[in-house]
PDB file of C-alpha atoms and ligand atoms in Angstrom:
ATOM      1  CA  UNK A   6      34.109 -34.114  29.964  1.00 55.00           C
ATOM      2  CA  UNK A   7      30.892 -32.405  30.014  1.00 73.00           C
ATOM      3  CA  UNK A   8      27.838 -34.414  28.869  1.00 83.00           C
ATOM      4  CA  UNK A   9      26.726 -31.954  26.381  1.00 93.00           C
ATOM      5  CA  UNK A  10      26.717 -33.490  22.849  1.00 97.00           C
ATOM      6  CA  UNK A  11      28.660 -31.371  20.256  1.00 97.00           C
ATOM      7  CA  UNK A  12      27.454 -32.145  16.706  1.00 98.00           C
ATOM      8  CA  UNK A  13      29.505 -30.957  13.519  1.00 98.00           C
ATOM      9  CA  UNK A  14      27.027 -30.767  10.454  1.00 97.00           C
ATOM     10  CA  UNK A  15      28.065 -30.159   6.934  1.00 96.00           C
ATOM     11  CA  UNK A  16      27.123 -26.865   5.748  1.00 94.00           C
ATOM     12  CA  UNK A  17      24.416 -26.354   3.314  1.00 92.00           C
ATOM     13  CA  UNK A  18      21.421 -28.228   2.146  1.00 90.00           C
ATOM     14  CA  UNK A  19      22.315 -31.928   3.219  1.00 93.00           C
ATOM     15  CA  UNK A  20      23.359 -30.153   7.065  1.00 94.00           C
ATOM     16  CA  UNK A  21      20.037 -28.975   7.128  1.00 94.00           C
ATOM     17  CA  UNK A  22      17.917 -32.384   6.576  1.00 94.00           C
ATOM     18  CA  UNK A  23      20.284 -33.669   9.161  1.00 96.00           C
ATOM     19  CA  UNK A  24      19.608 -30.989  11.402  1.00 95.00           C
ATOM     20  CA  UNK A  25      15.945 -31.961  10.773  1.00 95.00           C
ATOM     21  CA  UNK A  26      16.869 -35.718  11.335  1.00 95.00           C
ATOM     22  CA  UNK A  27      18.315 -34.768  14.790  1.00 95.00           C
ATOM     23  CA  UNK A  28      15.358 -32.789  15.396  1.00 95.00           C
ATOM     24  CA  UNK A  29      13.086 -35.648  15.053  1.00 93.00           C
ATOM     25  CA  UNK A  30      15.084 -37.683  17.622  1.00 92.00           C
ATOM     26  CA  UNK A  31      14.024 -35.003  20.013  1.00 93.00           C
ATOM     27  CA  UNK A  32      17.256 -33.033  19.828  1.00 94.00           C
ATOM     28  CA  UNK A  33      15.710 -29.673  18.518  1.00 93.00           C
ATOM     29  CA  UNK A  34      17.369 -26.191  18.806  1.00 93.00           C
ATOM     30  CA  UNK A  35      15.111 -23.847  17.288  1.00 88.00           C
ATOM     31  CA  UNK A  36      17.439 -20.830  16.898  1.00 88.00           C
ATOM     32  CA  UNK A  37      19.366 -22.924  14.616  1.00 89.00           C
ATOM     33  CA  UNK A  38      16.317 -21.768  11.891  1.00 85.00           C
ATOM     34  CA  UNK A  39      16.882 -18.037  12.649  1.00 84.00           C
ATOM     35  CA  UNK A  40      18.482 -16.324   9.563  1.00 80.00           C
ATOM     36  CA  UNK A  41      21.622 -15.336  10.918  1.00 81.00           C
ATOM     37  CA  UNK A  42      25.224 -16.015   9.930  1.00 83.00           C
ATOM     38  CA  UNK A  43      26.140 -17.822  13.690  1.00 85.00           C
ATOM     39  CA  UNK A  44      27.507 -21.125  13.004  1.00 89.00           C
ATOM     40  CA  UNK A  45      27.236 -22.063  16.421  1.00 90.00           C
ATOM     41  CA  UNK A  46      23.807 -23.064  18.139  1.00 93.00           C
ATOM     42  CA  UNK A  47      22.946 -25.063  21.860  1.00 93.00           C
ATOM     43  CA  UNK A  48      20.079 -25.981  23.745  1.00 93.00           C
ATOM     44  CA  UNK A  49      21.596 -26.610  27.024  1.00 93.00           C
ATOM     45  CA  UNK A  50      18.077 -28.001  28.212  1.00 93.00           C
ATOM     46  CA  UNK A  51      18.371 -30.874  25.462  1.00 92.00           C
ATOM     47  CA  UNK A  52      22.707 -31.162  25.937  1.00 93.00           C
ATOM     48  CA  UNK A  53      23.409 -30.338  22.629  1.00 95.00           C
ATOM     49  CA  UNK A  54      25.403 -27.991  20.871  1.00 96.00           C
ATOM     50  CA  UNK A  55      25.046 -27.723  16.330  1.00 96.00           C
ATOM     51  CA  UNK A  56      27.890 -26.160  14.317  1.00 95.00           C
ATOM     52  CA  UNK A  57      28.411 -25.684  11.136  1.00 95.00           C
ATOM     53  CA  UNK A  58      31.734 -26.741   9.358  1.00 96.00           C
ATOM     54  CA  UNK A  59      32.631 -27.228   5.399  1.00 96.00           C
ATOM     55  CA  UNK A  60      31.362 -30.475   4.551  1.00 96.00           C
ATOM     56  CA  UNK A  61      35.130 -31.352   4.326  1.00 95.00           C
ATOM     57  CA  UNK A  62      35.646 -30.501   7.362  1.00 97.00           C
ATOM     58  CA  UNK A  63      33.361 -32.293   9.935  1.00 98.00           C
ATOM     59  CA  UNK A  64      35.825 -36.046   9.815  1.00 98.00           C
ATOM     60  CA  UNK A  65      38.519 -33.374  11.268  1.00 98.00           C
ATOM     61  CA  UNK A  66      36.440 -31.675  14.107  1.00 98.00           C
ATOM     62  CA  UNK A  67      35.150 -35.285  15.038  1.00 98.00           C
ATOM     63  CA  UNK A  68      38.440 -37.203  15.096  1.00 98.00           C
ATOM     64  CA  UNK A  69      40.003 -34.207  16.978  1.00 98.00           C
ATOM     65  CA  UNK A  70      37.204 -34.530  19.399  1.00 98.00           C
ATOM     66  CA  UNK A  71      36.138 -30.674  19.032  1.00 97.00           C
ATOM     67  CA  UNK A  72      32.505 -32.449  18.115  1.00 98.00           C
ATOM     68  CA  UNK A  73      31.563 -35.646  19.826  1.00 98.00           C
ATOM     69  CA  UNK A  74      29.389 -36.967  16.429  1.00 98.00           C
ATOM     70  CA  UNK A  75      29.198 -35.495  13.134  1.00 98.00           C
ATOM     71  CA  UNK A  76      28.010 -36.465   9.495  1.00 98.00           C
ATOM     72  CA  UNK A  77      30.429 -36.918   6.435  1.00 98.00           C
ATOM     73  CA  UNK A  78      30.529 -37.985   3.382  1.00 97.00           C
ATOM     74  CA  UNK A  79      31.650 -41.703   2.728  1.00 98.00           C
ATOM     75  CA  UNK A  80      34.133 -40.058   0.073  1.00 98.00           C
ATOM     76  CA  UNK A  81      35.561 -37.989   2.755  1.00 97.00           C
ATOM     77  CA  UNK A  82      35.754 -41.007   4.789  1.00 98.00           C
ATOM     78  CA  UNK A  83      37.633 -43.148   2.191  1.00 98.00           C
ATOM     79  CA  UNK A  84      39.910 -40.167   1.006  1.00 98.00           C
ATOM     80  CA  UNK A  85      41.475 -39.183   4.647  1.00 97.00           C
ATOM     81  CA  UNK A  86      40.576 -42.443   6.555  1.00 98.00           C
ATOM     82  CA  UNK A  87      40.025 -40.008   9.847  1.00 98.00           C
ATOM     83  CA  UNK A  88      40.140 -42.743  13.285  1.00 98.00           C
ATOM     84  CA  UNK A  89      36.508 -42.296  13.825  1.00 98.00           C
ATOM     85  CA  UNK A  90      33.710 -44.925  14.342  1.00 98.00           C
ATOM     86  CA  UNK A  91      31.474 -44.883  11.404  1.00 98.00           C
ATOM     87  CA  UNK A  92      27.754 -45.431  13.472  1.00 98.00           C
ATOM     88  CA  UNK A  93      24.859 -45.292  10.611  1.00 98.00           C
ATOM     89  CA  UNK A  94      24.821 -44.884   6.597  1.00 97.00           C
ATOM     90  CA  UNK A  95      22.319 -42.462   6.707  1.00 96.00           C
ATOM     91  CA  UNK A  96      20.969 -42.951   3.008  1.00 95.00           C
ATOM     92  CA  UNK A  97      21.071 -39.800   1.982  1.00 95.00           C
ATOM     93  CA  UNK A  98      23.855 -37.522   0.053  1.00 95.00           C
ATOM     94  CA  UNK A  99      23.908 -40.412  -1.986  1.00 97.00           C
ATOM     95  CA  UNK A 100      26.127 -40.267  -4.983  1.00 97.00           C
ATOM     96  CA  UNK A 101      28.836 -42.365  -6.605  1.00 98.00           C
ATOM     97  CA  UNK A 102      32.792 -41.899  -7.070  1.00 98.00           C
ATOM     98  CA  UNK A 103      33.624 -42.865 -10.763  1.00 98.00           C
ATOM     99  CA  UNK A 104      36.115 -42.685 -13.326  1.00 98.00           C
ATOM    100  CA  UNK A 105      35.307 -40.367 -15.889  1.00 98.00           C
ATOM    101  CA  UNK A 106      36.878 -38.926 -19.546  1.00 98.00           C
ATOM    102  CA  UNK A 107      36.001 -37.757 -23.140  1.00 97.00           C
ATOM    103  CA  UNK A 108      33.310 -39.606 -24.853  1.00 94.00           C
ATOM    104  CA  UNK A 109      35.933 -40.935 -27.384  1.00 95.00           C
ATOM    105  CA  UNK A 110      38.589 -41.662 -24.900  1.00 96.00           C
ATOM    106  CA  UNK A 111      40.144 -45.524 -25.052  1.00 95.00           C
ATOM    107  CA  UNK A 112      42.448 -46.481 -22.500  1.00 93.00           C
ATOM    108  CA  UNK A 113      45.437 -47.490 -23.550  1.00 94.00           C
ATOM    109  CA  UNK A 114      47.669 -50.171 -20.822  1.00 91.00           C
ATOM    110  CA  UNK A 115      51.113 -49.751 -22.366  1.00 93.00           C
ATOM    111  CA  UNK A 116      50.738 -46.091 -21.385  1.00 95.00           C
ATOM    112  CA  UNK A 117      50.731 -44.218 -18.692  1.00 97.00           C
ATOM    113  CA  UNK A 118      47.318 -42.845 -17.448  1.00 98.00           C
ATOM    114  CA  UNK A 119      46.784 -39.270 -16.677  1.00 98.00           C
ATOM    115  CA  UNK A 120      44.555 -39.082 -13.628  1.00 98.00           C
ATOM    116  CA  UNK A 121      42.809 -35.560 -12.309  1.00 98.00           C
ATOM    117  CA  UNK A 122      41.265 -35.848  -8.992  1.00 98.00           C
ATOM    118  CA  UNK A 123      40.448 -34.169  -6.175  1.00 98.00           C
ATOM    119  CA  UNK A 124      40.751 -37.310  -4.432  1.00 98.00           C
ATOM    120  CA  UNK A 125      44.374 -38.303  -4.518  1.00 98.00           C
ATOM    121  CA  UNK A 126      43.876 -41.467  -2.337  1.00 98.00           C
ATOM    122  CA  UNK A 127      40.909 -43.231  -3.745  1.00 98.00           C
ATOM    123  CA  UNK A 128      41.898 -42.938  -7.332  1.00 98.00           C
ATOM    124  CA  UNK A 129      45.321 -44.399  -6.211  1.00 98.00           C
ATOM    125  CA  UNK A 130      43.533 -47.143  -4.027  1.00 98.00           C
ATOM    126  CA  UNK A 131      41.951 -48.150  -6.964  1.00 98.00           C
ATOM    127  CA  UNK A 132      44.428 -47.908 -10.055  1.00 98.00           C
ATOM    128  CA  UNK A 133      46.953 -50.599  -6.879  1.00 98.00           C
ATOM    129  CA  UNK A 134      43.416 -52.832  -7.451  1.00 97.00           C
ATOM    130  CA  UNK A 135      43.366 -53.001 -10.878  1.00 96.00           C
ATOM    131  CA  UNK A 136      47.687 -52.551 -11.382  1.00 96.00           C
ATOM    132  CA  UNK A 137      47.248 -49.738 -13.035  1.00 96.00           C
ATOM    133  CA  UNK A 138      50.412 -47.271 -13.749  1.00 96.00           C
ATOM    134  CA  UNK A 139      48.972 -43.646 -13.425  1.00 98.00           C
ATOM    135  CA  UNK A 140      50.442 -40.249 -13.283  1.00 98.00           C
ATOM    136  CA  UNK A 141      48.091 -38.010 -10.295  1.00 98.00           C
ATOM    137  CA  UNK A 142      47.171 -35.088 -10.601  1.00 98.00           C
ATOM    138  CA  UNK A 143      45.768 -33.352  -7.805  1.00 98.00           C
ATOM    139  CA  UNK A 144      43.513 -30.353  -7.978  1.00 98.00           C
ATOM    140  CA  UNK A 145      40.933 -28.682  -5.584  1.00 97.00           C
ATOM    141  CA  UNK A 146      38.341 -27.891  -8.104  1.00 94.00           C
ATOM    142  CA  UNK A 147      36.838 -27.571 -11.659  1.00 95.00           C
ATOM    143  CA  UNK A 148      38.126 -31.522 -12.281  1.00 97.00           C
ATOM    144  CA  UNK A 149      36.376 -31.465 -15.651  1.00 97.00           C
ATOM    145  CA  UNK A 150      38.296 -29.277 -17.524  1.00 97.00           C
ATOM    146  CA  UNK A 151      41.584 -31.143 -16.642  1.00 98.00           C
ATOM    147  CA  UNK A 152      40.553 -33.979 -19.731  1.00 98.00           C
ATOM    148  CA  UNK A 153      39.176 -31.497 -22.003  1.00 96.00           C
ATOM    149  CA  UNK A 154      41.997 -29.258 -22.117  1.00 96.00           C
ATOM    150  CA  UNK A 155      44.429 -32.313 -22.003  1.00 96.00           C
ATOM    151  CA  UNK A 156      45.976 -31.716 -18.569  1.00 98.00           C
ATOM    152  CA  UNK A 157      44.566 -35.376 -18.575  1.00 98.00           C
ATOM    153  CA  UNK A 158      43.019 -38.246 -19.955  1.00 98.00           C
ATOM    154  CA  UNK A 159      40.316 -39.090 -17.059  1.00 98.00           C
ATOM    155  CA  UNK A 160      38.838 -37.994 -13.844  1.00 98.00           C
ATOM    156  CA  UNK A 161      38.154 -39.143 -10.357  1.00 98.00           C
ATOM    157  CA  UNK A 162      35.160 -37.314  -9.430  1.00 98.00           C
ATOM    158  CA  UNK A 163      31.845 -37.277  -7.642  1.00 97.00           C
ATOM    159  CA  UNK A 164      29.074 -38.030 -10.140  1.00 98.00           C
ATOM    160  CA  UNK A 165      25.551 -37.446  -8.394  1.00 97.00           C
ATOM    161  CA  UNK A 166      22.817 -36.659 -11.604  1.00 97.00           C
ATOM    162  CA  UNK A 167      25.704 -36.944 -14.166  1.00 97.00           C
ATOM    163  CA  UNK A 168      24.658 -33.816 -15.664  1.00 97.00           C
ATOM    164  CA  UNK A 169      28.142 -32.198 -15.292  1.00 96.00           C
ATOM    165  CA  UNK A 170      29.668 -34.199 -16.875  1.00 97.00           C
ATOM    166  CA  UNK A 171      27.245 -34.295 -19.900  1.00 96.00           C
ATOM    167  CA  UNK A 172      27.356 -30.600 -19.886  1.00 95.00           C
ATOM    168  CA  UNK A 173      31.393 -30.799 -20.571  1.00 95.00           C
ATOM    169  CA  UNK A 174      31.145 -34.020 -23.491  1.00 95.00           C
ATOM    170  CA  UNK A 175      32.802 -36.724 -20.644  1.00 98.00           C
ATOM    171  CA  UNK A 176      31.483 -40.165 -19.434  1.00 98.00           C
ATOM    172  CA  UNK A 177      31.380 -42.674 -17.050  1.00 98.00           C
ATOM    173  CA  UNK A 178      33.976 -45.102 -17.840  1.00 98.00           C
ATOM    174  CA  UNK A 179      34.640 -46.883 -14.524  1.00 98.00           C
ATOM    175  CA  UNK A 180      32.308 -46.977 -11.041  1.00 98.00           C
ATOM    176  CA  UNK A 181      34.730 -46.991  -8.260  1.00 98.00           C
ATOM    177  CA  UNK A 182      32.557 -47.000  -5.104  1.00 98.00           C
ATOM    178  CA  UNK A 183      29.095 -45.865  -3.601  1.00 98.00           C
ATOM    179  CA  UNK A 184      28.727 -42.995  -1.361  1.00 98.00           C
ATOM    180  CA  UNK A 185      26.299 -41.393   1.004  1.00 97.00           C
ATOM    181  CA  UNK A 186      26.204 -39.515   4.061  1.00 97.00           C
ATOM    182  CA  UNK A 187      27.272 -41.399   7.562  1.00 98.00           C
ATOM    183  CA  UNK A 188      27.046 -41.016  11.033  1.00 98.00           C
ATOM    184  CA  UNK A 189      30.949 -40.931  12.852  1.00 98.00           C
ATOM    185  CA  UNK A 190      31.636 -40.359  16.163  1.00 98.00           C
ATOM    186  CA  UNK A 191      34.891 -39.396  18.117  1.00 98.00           C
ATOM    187  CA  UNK A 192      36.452 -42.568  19.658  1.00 98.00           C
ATOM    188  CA  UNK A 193      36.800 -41.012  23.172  1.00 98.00           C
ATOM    189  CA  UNK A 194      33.515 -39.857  23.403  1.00 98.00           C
ATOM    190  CA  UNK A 195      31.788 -43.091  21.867  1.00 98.00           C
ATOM    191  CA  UNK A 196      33.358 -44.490  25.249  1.00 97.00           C
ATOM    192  CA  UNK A 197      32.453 -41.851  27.523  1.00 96.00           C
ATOM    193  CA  UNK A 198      28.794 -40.829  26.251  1.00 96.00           C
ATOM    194  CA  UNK A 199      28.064 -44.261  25.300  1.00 96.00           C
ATOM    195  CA  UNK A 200      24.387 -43.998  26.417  1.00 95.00           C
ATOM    196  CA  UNK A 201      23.581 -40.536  24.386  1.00 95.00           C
ATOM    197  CA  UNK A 202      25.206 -41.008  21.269  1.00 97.00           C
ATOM    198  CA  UNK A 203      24.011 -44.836  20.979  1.00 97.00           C
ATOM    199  CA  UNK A 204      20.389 -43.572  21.778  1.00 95.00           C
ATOM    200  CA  UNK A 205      20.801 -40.666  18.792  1.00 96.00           C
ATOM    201  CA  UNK A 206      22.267 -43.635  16.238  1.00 97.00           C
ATOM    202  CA  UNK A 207      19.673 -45.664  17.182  1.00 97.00           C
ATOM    203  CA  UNK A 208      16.565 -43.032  16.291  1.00 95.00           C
ATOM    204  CA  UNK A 209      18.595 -41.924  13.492  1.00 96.00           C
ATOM    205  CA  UNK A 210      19.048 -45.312  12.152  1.00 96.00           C
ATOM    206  CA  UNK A 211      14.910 -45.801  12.438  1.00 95.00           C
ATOM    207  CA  UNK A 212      14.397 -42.511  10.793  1.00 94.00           C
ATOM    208  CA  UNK A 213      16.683 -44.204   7.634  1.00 92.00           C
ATOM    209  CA  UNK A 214      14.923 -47.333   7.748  1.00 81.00           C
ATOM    210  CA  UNK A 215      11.195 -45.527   8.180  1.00 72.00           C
ATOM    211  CA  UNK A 216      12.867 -43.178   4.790  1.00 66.00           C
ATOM    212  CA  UNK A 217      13.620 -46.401   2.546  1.00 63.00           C
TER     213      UNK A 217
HETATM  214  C1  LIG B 307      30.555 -32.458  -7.350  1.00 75.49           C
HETATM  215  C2  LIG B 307      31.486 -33.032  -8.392  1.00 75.49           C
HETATM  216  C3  LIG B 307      30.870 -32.648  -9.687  1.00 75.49           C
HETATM  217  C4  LIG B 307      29.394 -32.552  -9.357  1.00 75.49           C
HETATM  218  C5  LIG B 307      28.670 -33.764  -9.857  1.00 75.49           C
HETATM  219  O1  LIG B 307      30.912 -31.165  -7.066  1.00 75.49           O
HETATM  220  O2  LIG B 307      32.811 -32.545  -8.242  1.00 75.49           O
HETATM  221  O3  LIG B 307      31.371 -31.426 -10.151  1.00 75.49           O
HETATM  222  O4  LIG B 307      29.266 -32.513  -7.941  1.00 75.49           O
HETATM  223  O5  LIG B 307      27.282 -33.646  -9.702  1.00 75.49           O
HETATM  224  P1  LIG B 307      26.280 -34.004 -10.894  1.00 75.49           P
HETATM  225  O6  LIG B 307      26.624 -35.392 -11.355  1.00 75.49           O
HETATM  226  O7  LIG B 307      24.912 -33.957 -10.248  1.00 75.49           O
HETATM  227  O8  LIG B 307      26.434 -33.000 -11.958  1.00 75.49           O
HETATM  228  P2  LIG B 307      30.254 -30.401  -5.830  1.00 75.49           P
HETATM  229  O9  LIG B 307      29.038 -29.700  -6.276  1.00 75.49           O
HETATM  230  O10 LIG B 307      30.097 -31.362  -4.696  1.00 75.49           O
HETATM  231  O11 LIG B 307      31.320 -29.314  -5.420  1.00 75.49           O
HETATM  232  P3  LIG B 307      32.839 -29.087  -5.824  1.00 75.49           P
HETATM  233  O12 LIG B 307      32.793 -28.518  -7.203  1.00 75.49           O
HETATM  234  O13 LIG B 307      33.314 -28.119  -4.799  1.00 75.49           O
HETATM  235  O14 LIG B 307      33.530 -30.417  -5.760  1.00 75.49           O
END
């Protein structure tokens, strides 16, 4: 195993303050900032190697061992349950998974409820907690439309501002669980490059607390 770090960063504009976050901790890689379309960046003097993966992505690339650490959302986390070691919560991408429908909507517990969801397994974690009967729906996308055009009665979604769901007449009805970005590593390489990847948790983690 070489002792290069490999670090799997979600795409777009929460990848990049982590990128910064790492950069802090003295782990910089200044062609990272060049506009290019590479998704693949190293500084062999520092041992680390940045790529870029779909947000959904990085739990897979980390549990696989393809990157050593990697940042992902807690809902990914809950939703696939990927065998990785969760290090640091690192405060940010912070954002709530909820139970959502039409203003007007009441529940009704002799019948059975209609959920949409992108996230199969959390909704059905929660409806076993509360014994509720429910008929999933999985989609990929677009979860909003499925209670206004009756597909079903509520939602299992990310809510962040709230301001989609405003936009298309639904609601909170239910808070299911907090979320925000964290920290995994692969379990082999937690072993193996103990020293490295406890000493990047470790400034990370300071760089959260110094952020509160
Ligand atoms: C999420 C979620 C909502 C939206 C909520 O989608 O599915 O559509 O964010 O954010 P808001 O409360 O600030 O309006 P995301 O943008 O992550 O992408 P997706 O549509 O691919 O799920």
């Amino acid at each position: 195993m070489s002792n290069m770090i490999n670090v799997a960063l979600p795409k777009g504009r929460l990848g990049e303050k982590v990128y910064d976050m790492f950069e802090k901790a003295g782990f910089e890689c200044p062609s990272i900032k060049e506009k290019n379309r590479k998704l693949i960046f190293e500084n062999a003097e520092k041992g680390v190697r940045y790529f870029w993966v779909k947000p959904s992505d990085v739990a897979i690339y980390v549990e696989r061992g393809a990157a050593d650490i990697g940042v992902a959302g807690k809902d990914i986390l809950l939703e696939y349950e990927p065998d990785v070691y969760e290090l640091v919560d690192l405060n940010i991408g912070k954002c709530r998974m909820a139970v959502a429908a039409p203003k007007e909507f009441r529940d009704n517990p002799q019948k059975t409820l209609k959920v949409a969801t992108k996230f199969s397994n959390i909704a059905q974690t929660y409806y076993n907690s509360i014994g509720r009967d429910i008929d999933m729906i999985h989609l990929n996308g677009s979860i909003e439309i499925a209670p206004i055009l009756g597909l079903s009665d509520v939602i299992v979604d990310i809510v962040e501002t709230g301001s989609t769901l405003k936009e298309n007449n639904l609601e909170v009805k239910e808070n299911i669980v907090p979320i925000s970005a964290r920290l995994i590593a692969n379990k082999t390489s937690f072993r193996f490059k103990s020293e490295k990847i406890e000493f990047i948790a470790r400034e990370i983690a300071a760089q959260t607390e110094a952020d509160k």
